[in-house]
């Protein structure tokens, strides 16, 4: 758990209670109890400024973009393209052309698997992923392998849930064409050494896609420093709306790739004989996009940037350490995912108690966590568990939230002791 600079460790000044007040949903009750929301890895809650941005767009600006000559269309286009610039700055991409708006991480990965894959992958080529991938970073590559005869290779992990770099070194070779790896595991919290992974893949000429769904809300991501070829993330996990996400790709790669979908806005000229395609990024944004979603994502990134991702990361890290220490005191509680470098996720099982029962009893206490396989069934098989219970932290969580989680866990154990 060393990703956070020691200087940012407590005592630090992070007023989670103050930020908490920005999130109206956190004032509601669930099952007659104050809501303790610890399911942030599934989706985070939205601050009032984000809710307002969506509402303002529809009440003041709503119009289609890149099409109309009228004032509202111009305003909407400007706000949409300004949000693209915000995303570029947030992940330090070299150009706005490298930022493609998609529905989410899932669509971003499917876009690359289908478009890059169609042009560059053939029978006998190898695609390398890891054991801890989300289904979104497994199935699109399996589909590609089925279509092309390419082979999927899987990097193993150790019992702490850490990526085994030496095993990766043995797997990657001249046949490797794509490495697709998660930056932060949604089910374990492990932070993978993506920079090293990318560097090695590049030595063999392979391209690297990083699934950043769980990283972008918790770590500062610099795609130029990482030198990744593609980076995918979803807005809804970083305090933005659902239905919108980002694919970053290096311009040279995106330029050479065929379109993913055909339709309006992605063309330059259409005749019945042949169509030519628009320049980046529009080539990959067919049809009317989620305009409100993009603009509202921009507001969410402004919000996070104003607080500071480093401060958020330090706060969440402190909560994770607090929760990890509390877990060590609970008899029969086993953490799944004890990597040295970890972010914001406490996945666990309780001896003799199904995680769904744990989740249901916690819900009765107003504590929302996720239980299940977390869309990572091969990972569950690796740990020989059908499911885990998972608490995941965000900037507005506090030590009393963690205390409520452990009070709930005590109640679960008490009920099953009978
Ligand atoms: N993980 C979770 O509870 P979408 O659904 O496209 O926004 O994100 C998919 C996805 C891809 N990669 C990782 C690492 C993810 O965590 C997720 C979404 C949620 O863990 C829902 S399954």
Short mmCIF file of C-alpha atoms in Angstrom, two decimals, residues 26-418:
data_model
loop_
_atom_site.label_atom_id
_atom_site.label_comp_id
_atom_site.label_asym_id
_atom_site.label_seq_id
_atom_site.Cartn_x
_atom_site.Cartn_y
_atom_site.Cartn_z
CA UNK A 26 -25.78 10.91 1.47
CA UNK A 27 -28.40 12.74 3.53
CA UNK A 28 -31.06 10.12 2.86
CA UNK A 29 -31.96 7.13 4.98
CA UNK A 30 -32.03 3.53 3.79
CA UNK A 31 -34.00 0.94 5.70
CA UNK A 32 -34.59 3.51 8.40
CA UNK A 33 -30.86 4.11 8.90
CA UNK A 34 -28.56 6.87 7.65
CA UNK A 35 -27.05 5.69 4.37
CA UNK A 36 -23.46 4.44 4.62
CA UNK A 37 -22.47 4.14 0.99
CA UNK A 38 -19.51 1.80 0.48
CA UNK A 39 -20.23 0.59 -3.04
CA UNK A 40 -18.19 3.23 -4.83
CA UNK A 41 -16.32 0.80 -7.07
CA UNK A 42 -19.67 -0.12 -8.63
CA UNK A 43 -20.60 3.53 -9.05
CA UNK A 44 -19.86 6.64 -7.02
CA UNK A 45 -22.44 9.18 -5.86
CA UNK A 46 -22.77 12.57 -7.56
CA UNK A 47 -22.13 16.00 -6.03
CA UNK A 48 -24.68 18.78 -6.46
CA UNK A 49 -22.48 20.59 -9.03
CA UNK A 50 -22.60 17.51 -11.25
CA UNK A 51 -26.36 17.12 -10.83
CA UNK A 52 -26.72 20.85 -11.62
CA UNK A 53 -24.51 20.61 -14.70
CA UNK A 54 -26.82 18.00 -16.22
CA UNK A 55 -29.93 19.91 -15.26
CA UNK A 56 -28.49 23.23 -16.56
CA UNK A 57 -27.59 21.65 -19.86
CA UNK A 58 -31.16 20.49 -20.42
CA UNK A 59 -32.77 23.68 -19.12
CA UNK A 60 -30.41 26.15 -20.88
CA UNK A 61 -28.46 24.63 -23.75
CA UNK A 62 -30.02 21.40 -25.03
CA UNK A 63 -29.29 21.13 -28.73
CA UNK A 64 -27.54 18.80 -31.13
CA UNK A 65 -23.82 19.37 -31.72
CA UNK A 66 -21.58 19.73 -34.78
CA UNK A 67 -24.68 20.27 -36.92
CA UNK A 68 -26.72 23.38 -36.31
CA UNK A 69 -25.80 26.94 -37.21
CA UNK A 70 -28.07 28.26 -34.49
CA UNK A 71 -26.88 29.67 -31.18
CA UNK A 72 -27.86 26.77 -28.93
CA UNK A 73 -26.13 24.26 -31.16
CA UNK A 74 -23.01 26.39 -31.08
CA UNK A 75 -23.16 26.62 -27.27
CA UNK A 76 -23.70 22.88 -26.88
CA UNK A 77 -20.85 22.13 -29.31
CA UNK A 78 -18.52 24.46 -27.43
CA UNK A 79 -19.37 22.90 -24.06
CA UNK A 80 -18.99 19.39 -25.47
CA UNK A 81 -15.59 20.14 -26.98
CA UNK A 82 -14.51 22.02 -23.83
CA UNK A 83 -15.22 18.82 -21.87
CA UNK A 84 -12.96 16.92 -24.26
CA UNK A 85 -10.21 19.36 -23.36
CA UNK A 86 -10.87 18.79 -19.65
CA UNK A 87 -10.50 15.03 -20.13
CA UNK A 88 -7.30 15.54 -22.11
CA UNK A 89 -5.81 17.63 -19.32
CA UNK A 90 -7.04 15.22 -16.64
CA UNK A 91 -5.11 12.28 -18.10
CA UNK A 92 -2.44 14.43 -19.79
CA UNK A 93 -3.06 13.23 -23.34
CA UNK A 94 -1.11 15.01 -26.06
CA UNK A 95 -4.14 16.13 -28.07
CA UNK A 96 -7.93 16.43 -27.90
CA UNK A 97 -8.02 14.20 -31.00
CA UNK A 98 -6.92 11.31 -28.81
CA UNK A 99 -10.01 11.52 -26.59
CA UNK A 100 -12.94 9.44 -27.87
CA UNK A 101 -16.26 9.57 -26.03
CA UNK A 102 -17.91 6.18 -25.65
CA UNK A 103 -20.53 4.68 -23.33
CA UNK A 104 -18.02 3.48 -20.76
CA UNK A 105 -14.98 1.30 -20.16
CA UNK A 106 -16.76 -1.69 -21.65
CA UNK A 107 -17.45 0.04 -24.95
CA UNK A 108 -13.93 1.49 -25.06
CA UNK A 109 -12.37 -1.97 -24.82
CA UNK A 110 -14.81 -3.43 -27.35
CA UNK A 111 -13.95 -0.60 -29.74
CA UNK A 112 -10.24 -1.41 -29.60
CA UNK A 113 -10.76 -5.19 -29.78
CA UNK A 114 -13.00 -4.82 -32.80
CA UNK A 115 -11.37 -1.98 -34.69
CA UNK A 116 -7.68 -2.44 -33.90
CA UNK A 117 -8.22 -6.19 -33.70
CA UNK A 118 -9.86 -6.48 -37.12
CA UNK A 119 -6.92 -4.80 -38.78
CA UNK A 120 -3.98 -6.15 -36.82
CA UNK A 121 -4.70 -9.58 -35.32
CA UNK A 122 -4.41 -12.83 -37.22
CA UNK A 123 -4.29 -16.57 -36.45
CA UNK A 124 -1.42 -17.51 -34.16
CA UNK A 125 -1.02 -14.01 -32.70
CA UNK A 126 -1.18 -13.76 -28.92
CA UNK A 127 -3.14 -11.45 -26.65
CA UNK A 128 -1.98 -11.21 -23.05
CA UNK A 129 -4.30 -10.37 -20.16
CA UNK A 130 -4.08 -11.06 -16.42
CA UNK A 131 -6.00 -13.28 -14.01
CA UNK A 132 -7.54 -10.26 -12.30
CA UNK A 133 -9.32 -8.78 -15.32
CA UNK A 134 -12.94 -7.68 -15.26
CA UNK A 135 -15.11 -9.55 -17.79
CA UNK A 136 -15.02 -6.36 -19.90
CA UNK A 137 -11.31 -6.94 -20.43
CA UNK A 138 -11.65 -10.68 -21.07
CA UNK A 139 -14.67 -11.32 -23.27
CA UNK A 140 -13.94 -8.77 -26.05
CA UNK A 141 -10.50 -10.41 -26.49
CA UNK A 142 -12.02 -13.90 -26.43
CA UNK A 143 -14.44 -12.82 -29.17
CA UNK A 144 -11.50 -11.48 -31.16
CA UNK A 145 -9.59 -14.76 -30.68
CA UNK A 146 -12.65 -16.72 -31.85
CA UNK A 147 -12.91 -14.56 -34.97
CA UNK A 148 -9.22 -14.61 -35.87
CA UNK A 149 -7.65 -17.75 -34.41
CA UNK A 150 -5.45 -15.68 -32.09
CA UNK A 151 -4.57 -17.12 -28.67
CA UNK A 152 -5.35 -15.63 -25.25
CA UNK A 153 -2.55 -15.87 -22.67
CA UNK A 154 -3.18 -15.15 -18.99
CA UNK A 155 -0.61 -13.80 -16.52
CA UNK A 156 -1.02 -15.46 -13.11
CA UNK A 157 -1.18 -13.64 -9.78
CA UNK A 158 0.04 -14.59 -6.31
CA UNK A 159 -2.04 -15.25 -3.18
CA UNK A 160 -1.95 -11.56 -2.27
CA UNK A 161 -3.51 -10.72 -5.63
CA UNK A 162 -0.35 -9.27 -7.16
CA UNK A 163 0.51 -9.40 -10.85
CA UNK A 164 3.46 -11.77 -11.30
CA UNK A 165 5.85 -9.77 -13.42
CA UNK A 166 8.34 -12.61 -13.85
CA UNK A 167 5.57 -14.84 -15.22
CA UNK A 168 4.54 -12.01 -17.54
CA UNK A 169 8.13 -11.78 -18.75
CA UNK A 170 7.94 -15.46 -19.70
CA UNK A 171 4.62 -15.02 -21.54
CA UNK A 172 5.32 -11.96 -23.66
CA UNK A 173 7.21 -12.53 -26.92
CA UNK A 174 7.27 -11.67 -30.66
CA UNK A 175 3.84 -13.29 -31.12
CA UNK A 176 2.29 -10.94 -28.54
CA UNK A 177 0.31 -8.27 -30.38
CA UNK A 178 -1.80 -6.82 -27.57
CA UNK A 179 -1.41 -6.67 -23.79
CA UNK A 180 -4.65 -5.68 -22.04
CA UNK A 181 -4.33 -5.15 -18.31
CA UNK A 182 -6.26 -3.58 -15.49
CA UNK A 183 -4.63 -0.63 -13.70
CA UNK A 184 -6.47 -1.16 -10.38
CA UNK A 185 -8.38 -4.41 -9.82
CA UNK A 186 -12.06 -3.88 -9.01
CA UNK A 187 -12.27 -7.05 -6.92
CA UNK A 188 -8.92 -6.88 -5.08
CA UNK A 189 -7.81 -3.26 -5.14
CA UNK A 190 -4.33 -4.30 -6.41
CA UNK A 191 -2.50 -1.53 -8.25
CA UNK A 192 -0.62 -3.06 -11.16
CA UNK A 193 2.83 -1.88 -12.31
CA UNK A 194 1.42 -0.77 -15.64
CA UNK A 195 4.38 1.39 -16.63
CA UNK A 196 6.74 -1.60 -16.39
CA UNK A 197 4.18 -3.83 -18.12
CA UNK A 198 3.90 -1.37 -21.01
CA UNK A 199 7.64 -0.94 -21.31
CA UNK A 200 8.21 -4.69 -21.67
CA UNK A 201 5.34 -5.13 -24.16
CA UNK A 202 6.72 -2.34 -26.31
CA UNK A 203 10.09 -4.09 -26.52
CA UNK A 204 8.25 -6.81 -28.44
CA UNK A 205 6.22 -4.34 -30.51
CA UNK A 206 2.94 -5.20 -28.73
CA UNK A 207 0.32 -2.52 -28.08
CA UNK A 208 -1.01 -2.03 -24.57
CA UNK A 209 -4.55 -1.22 -23.47
CA UNK A 210 -4.99 -0.23 -19.82
CA UNK A 211 -8.39 -0.69 -18.17
CA UNK A 212 -8.45 2.36 -15.93
CA UNK A 213 -12.03 2.07 -14.66
CA UNK A 214 -10.93 1.79 -11.02
CA UNK A 215 -7.74 3.82 -11.32
CA UNK A 216 -8.89 7.20 -12.60
CA UNK A 217 -10.99 8.01 -9.49
CA UNK A 218 -8.08 7.23 -7.16
CA UNK A 219 -4.71 7.80 -8.86
CA UNK A 220 -3.26 10.55 -10.99
CA UNK A 221 -3.05 9.08 -14.48
CA UNK A 222 -0.63 10.47 -17.05
CA UNK A 223 -1.06 8.56 -20.30
CA UNK A 224 2.04 10.11 -21.86
CA UNK A 225 4.19 9.15 -18.91
CA UNK A 226 2.76 5.62 -18.92
CA UNK A 227 3.21 5.52 -22.69
CA UNK A 228 0.11 3.30 -22.97
CA UNK A 229 -1.40 2.91 -26.42
CA UNK A 230 -5.00 2.89 -25.19
CA UNK A 231 -6.55 3.83 -21.83
CA UNK A 232 -10.22 3.26 -20.94
CA UNK A 233 -12.39 4.61 -18.13
CA UNK A 234 -16.00 5.31 -17.15
CA UNK A 235 -17.44 8.61 -15.95
CA UNK A 236 -19.81 7.11 -13.38
CA UNK A 237 -17.01 5.86 -11.13
CA UNK A 238 -15.47 9.34 -10.89
CA UNK A 239 -18.55 11.21 -9.66
CA UNK A 240 -19.90 11.75 -13.19
CA UNK A 241 -23.03 10.42 -14.89
CA UNK A 242 -23.63 6.92 -16.22
CA UNK A 243 -23.65 6.16 -19.93
CA UNK A 244 -20.46 8.02 -20.76
CA UNK A 245 -16.81 7.05 -20.77
CA UNK A 246 -13.52 7.68 -22.46
CA UNK A 247 -11.19 5.85 -24.75
CA UNK A 248 -7.77 7.45 -25.00
CA UNK A 249 -5.68 6.23 -27.92
CA UNK A 250 -2.45 7.43 -29.48
CA UNK A 251 -3.40 9.50 -32.52
CA UNK A 252 -1.24 7.51 -34.93
CA UNK A 253 -2.97 4.27 -33.92
CA UNK A 254 -6.48 5.71 -33.95
CA UNK A 255 -5.83 7.29 -37.34
CA UNK A 256 -4.84 3.96 -38.85
CA UNK A 257 -7.80 2.06 -37.34
CA UNK A 258 -11.05 1.49 -39.26
CA UNK A 259 -14.26 3.04 -37.84
CA UNK A 260 -16.02 1.07 -35.12
CA UNK A 261 -19.57 2.14 -36.03
CA UNK A 262 -21.00 3.88 -39.06
CA UNK A 263 -23.48 6.76 -39.02
CA UNK A 264 -23.78 10.52 -38.74
CA UNK A 265 -20.85 12.71 -37.74
CA UNK A 266 -18.20 10.03 -38.41
CA UNK A 267 -18.15 10.58 -42.19
CA UNK A 268 -16.54 13.11 -44.49
CA UNK A 269 -18.46 12.16 -47.61
CA UNK A 270 -21.00 9.47 -48.42
CA UNK A 271 -21.99 8.14 -51.82
CA UNK A 272 -23.64 4.80 -52.54
CA UNK A 273 -20.34 3.65 -53.99
CA UNK A 274 -18.07 4.64 -51.13
CA UNK A 275 -17.85 6.63 -47.91
CA UNK A 276 -14.86 8.48 -46.53
CA UNK A 277 -14.40 9.15 -42.86
CA UNK A 278 -14.10 12.17 -40.65
CA UNK A 279 -10.91 13.11 -38.85
CA UNK A 280 -10.17 12.17 -35.24
CA UNK A 281 -11.88 12.01 -32.85
CA UNK A 282 -15.16 12.17 -34.79
CA UNK A 283 -14.37 9.07 -36.85
CA UNK A 284 -15.14 7.07 -33.70
CA UNK A 285 -18.19 9.04 -32.52
CA UNK A 286 -20.98 7.93 -34.84
CA UNK A 287 -24.46 9.35 -34.24
CA UNK A 288 -25.68 11.90 -31.73
CA UNK A 289 -23.47 11.32 -28.68
CA UNK A 290 -24.35 11.58 -25.02
CA UNK A 291 -23.93 15.37 -25.08
CA UNK A 292 -25.29 15.96 -21.57
CA UNK A 293 -23.14 13.11 -20.26
CA UNK A 294 -19.94 14.52 -21.75
CA UNK A 295 -20.57 18.04 -20.43
CA UNK A 296 -21.48 16.67 -17.01
CA UNK A 297 -18.37 14.47 -16.95
CA UNK A 298 -16.44 17.69 -17.50
CA UNK A 299 -18.10 19.14 -14.39
CA UNK A 300 -17.17 16.01 -12.40
CA UNK A 301 -13.52 16.30 -13.44
CA UNK A 302 -13.54 19.99 -12.44
CA UNK A 303 -14.91 18.97 -9.04
CA UNK A 304 -12.27 16.30 -8.46
CA UNK A 305 -9.47 18.54 -9.71
CA UNK A 306 -10.51 21.34 -7.34
CA UNK A 307 -10.24 18.98 -4.36
CA UNK A 308 -7.07 17.34 -5.70
CA UNK A 309 -6.63 13.70 -6.59
CA UNK A 310 -3.54 13.36 -4.38
CA UNK A 311 -5.49 14.56 -1.35
CA UNK A 312 -8.39 12.23 -2.21
CA UNK A 313 -5.99 9.29 -2.64
CA UNK A 314 -4.31 9.98 0.70
CA UNK A 315 -7.67 10.17 2.46
CA UNK A 316 -8.94 6.95 0.90
CA UNK A 317 -5.66 5.25 1.69
CA UNK A 318 -5.99 6.20 5.34
CA UNK A 319 -9.52 4.73 5.39
CA UNK A 320 -8.26 1.54 3.76
CA UNK A 321 -5.53 1.17 6.38
CA UNK A 322 -8.03 1.83 9.16
CA UNK A 323 -10.42 -0.79 7.73
CA UNK A 324 -7.62 -3.30 7.13
CA UNK A 325 -6.51 -2.99 10.76
CA UNK A 326 -10.12 -3.48 11.94
CA UNK A 327 -10.49 -6.56 9.71
CA UNK A 328 -7.48 -8.18 11.36
CA UNK A 329 -9.40 -8.13 14.67
CA UNK A 330 -12.46 -9.98 13.32
CA UNK A 331 -12.29 -13.77 13.82
CA UNK A 332 -13.00 -15.66 10.59
CA UNK A 333 -12.69 -12.58 8.36
CA UNK A 334 -10.39 -13.19 5.41
CA UNK A 335 -9.33 -10.43 3.07
CA UNK A 336 -9.22 -11.31 -0.64
CA UNK A 337 -6.59 -8.99 -2.06
CA UNK A 338 -3.70 -8.04 0.21
CA UNK A 339 -1.35 -6.57 -2.38
CA UNK A 340 1.42 -4.26 -1.24
CA UNK A 341 0.14 -1.56 -3.61
CA UNK A 342 -3.59 -1.26 -3.08
CA UNK A 343 -6.32 1.32 -3.64
CA UNK A 344 -9.62 1.88 -1.92
CA UNK A 345 -11.07 -1.67 -1.91
CA UNK A 346 -11.66 -4.10 0.95
CA UNK A 347 -12.84 -7.44 -0.42
CA UNK A 348 -13.54 -10.12 2.15
CA UNK A 349 -15.25 -13.36 3.09
CA UNK A 350 -16.52 -14.38 6.52
CA UNK A 351 -16.04 -18.01 7.53
CA UNK A 352 -19.17 -20.08 6.95
CA UNK A 353 -21.29 -17.10 5.81
CA UNK A 354 -22.21 -16.48 2.17
CA UNK A 355 -21.27 -12.96 1.03
CA UNK A 356 -24.85 -12.39 -0.15
CA UNK A 357 -26.07 -12.94 3.42
CA UNK A 358 -23.41 -10.53 4.65
CA UNK A 359 -24.54 -7.93 2.10
CA UNK A 360 -28.21 -8.35 2.92
CA UNK A 361 -27.75 -8.01 6.67
CA UNK A 362 -25.48 -4.98 6.18
CA UNK A 363 -28.14 -3.43 3.95
CA UNK A 364 -30.61 -3.72 6.83
CA UNK A 365 -28.16 -1.55 8.80
CA UNK A 366 -28.11 1.03 5.99
CA UNK A 367 -24.64 -0.07 4.85
CA UNK A 368 -24.38 -0.53 1.06
CA UNK A 369 -21.61 -2.82 -0.17
CA UNK A 370 -21.37 -5.07 -3.21
CA UNK A 371 -21.41 -8.85 -3.01
CA UNK A 372 -20.89 -11.35 -5.81
CA UNK A 373 -18.21 -12.23 -8.33
CA UNK A 374 -17.68 -8.58 -9.29
CA UNK A 375 -17.65 -9.52 -13.00
CA UNK A 376 -14.36 -11.30 -12.37
CA UNK A 377 -15.34 -14.97 -12.27
CA UNK A 378 -11.88 -16.34 -13.22
CA UNK A 379 -10.44 -14.33 -10.34
CA UNK A 380 -12.96 -15.82 -7.89
CA UNK A 381 -11.96 -19.28 -9.17
CA UNK A 382 -8.29 -18.40 -8.54
CA UNK A 383 -9.11 -17.65 -4.90
CA UNK A 384 -11.48 -20.64 -4.70
CA UNK A 385 -14.41 -18.50 -3.54
CA UNK A 386 -17.78 -18.18 -5.29
CA UNK A 387 -18.04 -14.51 -4.33
CA UNK A 388 -16.74 -11.88 -1.95
CA UNK A 389 -18.23 -8.99 -0.03
CA UNK A 390 -16.61 -5.72 -1.13
CA UNK A 391 -16.50 -2.35 0.58
CA UNK A 392 -15.03 0.41 -1.56
CA UNK A 393 -14.21 3.95 -0.48
CA UNK A 394 -14.64 7.37 -2.04
CA UNK A 395 -13.68 10.91 -1.06
CA UNK A 396 -16.80 11.40 1.07
CA UNK A 397 -16.35 8.31 3.24
CA UNK A 398 -15.23 8.71 6.83
CA UNK A 399 -13.99 6.63 9.73
CA UNK A 400 -17.55 6.48 11.15
CA UNK A 401 -18.57 4.83 7.84
CA UNK A 402 -15.90 2.19 8.40
CA UNK A 403 -17.06 1.82 12.01
CA UNK A 404 -20.63 1.27 10.74
CA UNK A 405 -19.34 -1.41 8.36
CA UNK A 406 -17.62 -3.27 11.18
CA UNK A 407 -20.60 -2.87 13.54
CA UNK A 408 -22.66 -4.45 10.76
CA UNK A 409 -20.15 -7.27 10.31
CA UNK A 410 -20.30 -7.94 14.07
CA UNK A 411 -24.07 -8.20 13.74
CA UNK A 412 -23.74 -10.63 10.81
CA UNK A 413 -21.40 -12.86 12.82
CA UNK A 414 -23.69 -12.67 15.83
CA UNK A 415 -26.71 -13.76 13.75
CA UNK A 416 -24.85 -16.69 12.23
CA UNK A 417 -23.42 -17.75 15.60
CA UNK A 418 -26.94 -18.64 16.73
#
